[in-house]
Tab-separated table of C-alpha atoms and ligand atoms in Angstrom:
chain	number	residue	atom	x	y	z
V	1	MET	CA	0.000	0.000	0.000
V	2	MET	CA	1.351	3.418	-0.968
V	3	LYS	CA	0.228	6.990	-0.430
V	4	ILE	CA	-0.405	8.543	-3.842
V	5	ALA	CA	-0.906	12.255	-4.594
V	6	ILE	CA	-2.813	13.068	-7.796
V	7	ALA	CA	-3.743	16.279	-9.609
V	8	ALA	CA	-4.848	17.429	-13.039
V	9	ASP	CA	-5.524	20.607	-14.914
V	10	HIS	CA	-8.868	21.192	-16.646
V	11	GLY	CA	-7.820	18.836	-19.456
V	12	GLY	CA	-7.402	15.884	-17.135
V	13	VAL	CA	-10.343	16.053	-14.733
V	14	GLU	CA	-12.249	13.066	-16.149
V	15	MET	CA	-9.161	10.876	-16.405
V	16	LYS	CA	-8.181	11.799	-12.843
V	17	ALA	CA	-11.555	10.602	-11.499
V	18	GLU	CA	-11.177	7.253	-13.269
V	19	LEU	CA	-7.616	6.789	-12.058
V	20	ILE	CA	-8.537	7.594	-8.465
V	21	ALA	CA	-11.102	4.769	-8.569
V	22	LEU	CA	-8.487	2.425	-10.051
V	23	ILE	CA	-5.791	3.346	-7.534
V	24	GLU	CA	-8.191	2.823	-4.622
V	25	SER	CA	-9.273	-0.539	-6.057
V	26	LEU	CA	-5.597	-1.567	-6.048
V	27	GLY	CA	-5.481	-0.906	-2.298
V	28	HIS	CA	-3.524	2.354	-2.303
V	29	GLU	CA	-4.429	5.558	-0.464
V	30	VAL	CA	-4.911	8.445	-2.887
V	31	THR	CA	-5.320	12.162	-2.212
V	32	ASP	CA	-6.872	14.404	-4.860
V	33	PHE	CA	-5.190	17.825	-5.067
V	34	GLY	CA	-7.592	19.099	-7.756
V	35	THR	CA	-8.625	20.604	-10.065
V	36	ASN	CA	-12.168	19.332	-10.164
V	37	THR	CA	-13.889	21.531	-12.716
V	38	THR	CA	-13.348	22.205	-16.403
V	39	GLN	CA	-12.610	25.877	-15.652
V	40	ALA	CA	-9.164	26.633	-17.053
V	41	VAL	CA	-6.284	26.506	-14.550
V	42	ASP	CA	-2.496	26.635	-14.905
V	43	TYR	CA	-0.860	23.198	-14.866
V	44	PRO	CA	2.384	24.354	-13.122
V	45	ASP	CA	0.360	25.154	-9.990
V	46	TYR	CA	-0.845	21.564	-9.779
V	47	ALA	CA	2.490	20.049	-10.738
V	48	LYS	CA	4.035	22.048	-7.895
V	49	ILE	CA	1.512	20.905	-5.273
V	50	VAL	CA	1.923	17.196	-6.014
V	51	SER	CA	5.685	17.334	-6.617
V	52	MET	CA	6.326	19.165	-3.352
V	53	GLN	CA	4.305	16.563	-1.456
V	54	VAL	CA	6.360	13.761	-3.013
V	55	ALA	CA	9.706	15.555	-2.652
V	56	GLN	CA	8.981	16.227	1.030
V	57	GLY	CA	8.129	12.568	1.613
V	58	GLU	CA	4.483	13.109	2.473
V	59	TYR	CA	3.488	10.863	-0.440
V	60	GLU	CA	5.470	8.041	-2.044
V	61	ARG	CA	4.318	8.708	-5.605
V	62	GLY	CA	2.530	11.381	-7.606
V	63	ILE	CA	0.386	11.321	-10.730
V	64	LEU	CA	-0.185	14.424	-12.870
V	65	ILE	CA	-2.569	14.757	-15.814
V	66	CYS	CA	-2.929	17.562	-18.330
V	67	GLY	CA	-3.918	17.665	-21.990
V	68	THR	CA	-0.635	16.293	-23.281
V	69	GLY	CA	1.170	15.506	-20.033
V	70	ILE	CA	4.069	17.574	-21.367
V	71	GLY	CA	3.557	20.709	-19.314
V	72	MET	CA	3.022	18.727	-16.119
V	73	SER	CA	6.183	16.684	-16.698
V	74	ILE	CA	8.324	19.733	-17.474
V	75	ALA	CA	7.095	21.520	-14.351
V	76	ALA	CA	7.415	18.501	-12.046
V	77	ASN	CA	11.007	17.865	-13.097
V	78	LYS	CA	11.965	21.374	-11.913
V	79	ILE	CA	11.434	20.252	-8.310
V	80	ALA	CA	14.525	18.787	-6.630
V	81	GLY	CA	14.095	15.094	-5.926
V	82	ILE	CA	11.422	14.568	-8.556
V	83	ARG	CA	11.916	12.161	-11.413
V	84	CYS	CA	8.803	12.513	-13.559
V	85	ALA	CA	8.146	10.595	-16.777
V	86	LEU	CA	5.477	11.353	-19.358
V	87	VAL	CA	4.291	7.887	-20.354
V	88	GLY	CA	2.056	6.808	-23.216
V	89	ASP	CA	2.768	3.064	-23.417
V	90	VAL	CA	2.944	0.121	-21.040
V	91	PHE	CA	6.558	-0.823	-21.872
V	92	SER	CA	7.759	2.629	-20.821
V	93	ALA	CA	5.589	2.559	-17.706
V	94	LYS	CA	7.458	-0.537	-16.550
V	95	ALA	CA	10.895	0.585	-17.766
V	96	THR	CA	10.729	3.971	-16.097
V	97	ARG	CA	10.136	2.326	-12.753
V	98	LEU	CA	12.767	-0.402	-13.263
V	99	HIS	CA	15.468	1.944	-14.552
V	100	ASN	CA	14.611	5.540	-13.572
V	101	ASP	CA	12.816	4.978	-10.247
V	102	THR	CA	10.349	7.657	-11.303
V	103	ASN	CA	8.316	9.009	-8.427
V	104	VAL	CA	5.867	11.032	-10.523
V	105	LEU	CA	3.906	9.822	-13.550
V	106	ALA	CA	2.558	12.295	-16.128
V	107	LEU	CA	-0.268	11.389	-18.477
V	108	GLY	CA	-1.836	13.206	-21.416
V	109	ALA	CA	-5.609	12.960	-21.274
V	110	ARG	CA	-6.010	14.300	-24.811
V	111	VAL	CA	-3.469	11.839	-26.177
V	112	THR	CA	-3.795	8.588	-24.256
V	113	GLY	CA	-7.074	6.671	-24.071
V	114	ILE	CA	-8.507	5.926	-20.662
V	115	GLU	CA	-8.061	2.146	-20.803
V	116	LEU	CA	-4.403	2.506	-21.806
V	117	ALA	CA	-3.927	5.143	-19.094
V	118	LYS	CA	-5.301	2.685	-16.528
V	119	MET	CA	-2.910	-0.045	-17.688
V	120	ILE	CA	0.013	2.391	-17.577
V	121	THR	CA	-0.941	3.525	-14.083
V	122	GLU	CA	-1.331	-0.008	-12.732
V	123	VAL	CA	1.992	-1.198	-14.158
V	124	TRP	CA	3.779	1.969	-12.990
V	125	LEU	CA	2.426	1.571	-9.447
V	126	GLN	CA	3.257	-2.128	-9.211
V	127	THR	CA	6.778	-2.138	-10.646
V	128	SER	CA	9.765	-1.823	-8.307
V	129	PHE	CA	13.072	-0.097	-9.036
V	130	GLU	CA	15.826	-2.520	-10.079
V	131	GLY	CA	18.609	-0.568	-8.365
V	132	GLU	CA	22.105	-1.920	-9.086
V	133	ARG	CA	23.656	-0.333	-12.210
V	134	HIS	CA	20.920	2.278	-12.320
V	135	LEU	CA	21.838	3.767	-8.948
V	136	LYS	CA	24.915	5.617	-10.221
V	137	ARG	CA	22.860	7.013	-13.115
V	138	LEU	CA	20.229	8.358	-10.755
V	139	ALA	CA	23.009	9.894	-8.666
V	140	LYS	CA	24.175	11.693	-11.802
V	141	ILE	CA	20.644	12.984	-12.401
V	142	THR	CA	20.561	14.292	-8.835
V	143	GLU	CA	23.872	16.083	-9.457
V	144	LEU	CA	22.223	17.904	-12.359
V	145	GLU	CA	19.886	19.586	-9.847
V	146	HIS	CA	22.893	21.687	-8.849
V	147	VAL	CA	23.964	22.691	-12.354
V	148	CYS	CA	23.397	26.365	-13.043
V	149	LYS	CA	23.352	28.203	-16.369
V	150	GLY	CA	26.782	28.136	-17.987
V	151	GLU	CA	28.340	25.728	-15.485
T	201	RB5	C1	-4.096	23.348	-21.446
T	201	RB5	O1	-4.821	23.893	-22.490
T	201	RB5	C2	-2.923	22.565	-21.960
T	201	RB5	O2	-1.923	23.424	-22.378
T	201	RB5	C3	-2.400	21.638	-20.885
T	201	RB5	O3	-3.410	20.763	-20.505
T	201	RB5	C4	-1.220	20.762	-21.244
T	201	RB5	O4	-1.453	20.052	-22.415
T	201	RB5	C5	0.091	21.434	-21.245
T	201	RB5	O5	1.137	20.835	-21.471
């Protein structure tokens, strides 16, 4: 059982509701950080809320949904400690857990169908990090959090 934080912009509200039901059915605890209407909002605000919760250790994983998933993934990866992958296929859902130990999943509700999104989410939640040779690569990603412009 994991604690999962989830949020969407106006483009991902319907998908978010379906994924919450799925995540609960899998036995995880899920907290909905909005949005819950189709009124336009700014995806970085929601990426920040969920990513901060995960980075601070309040939640083990986060899921972010916008129209393409691109904006959410870009924003989430600005937060130190977050490894967010935009995923549109089941192979990548598994690989990004095995190899990248991603702690945030981004989905594009206008790109990926709901049944595929459910499969991606289930595989991503249930796959463990392989560790070993991937550890030094993740350490190198973490080092990049300290790289400034021109350095
Ligand atoms: C909102 O119109 C749209 O830009 C957003 O959902 C997302 O696709 C951004 O990457």
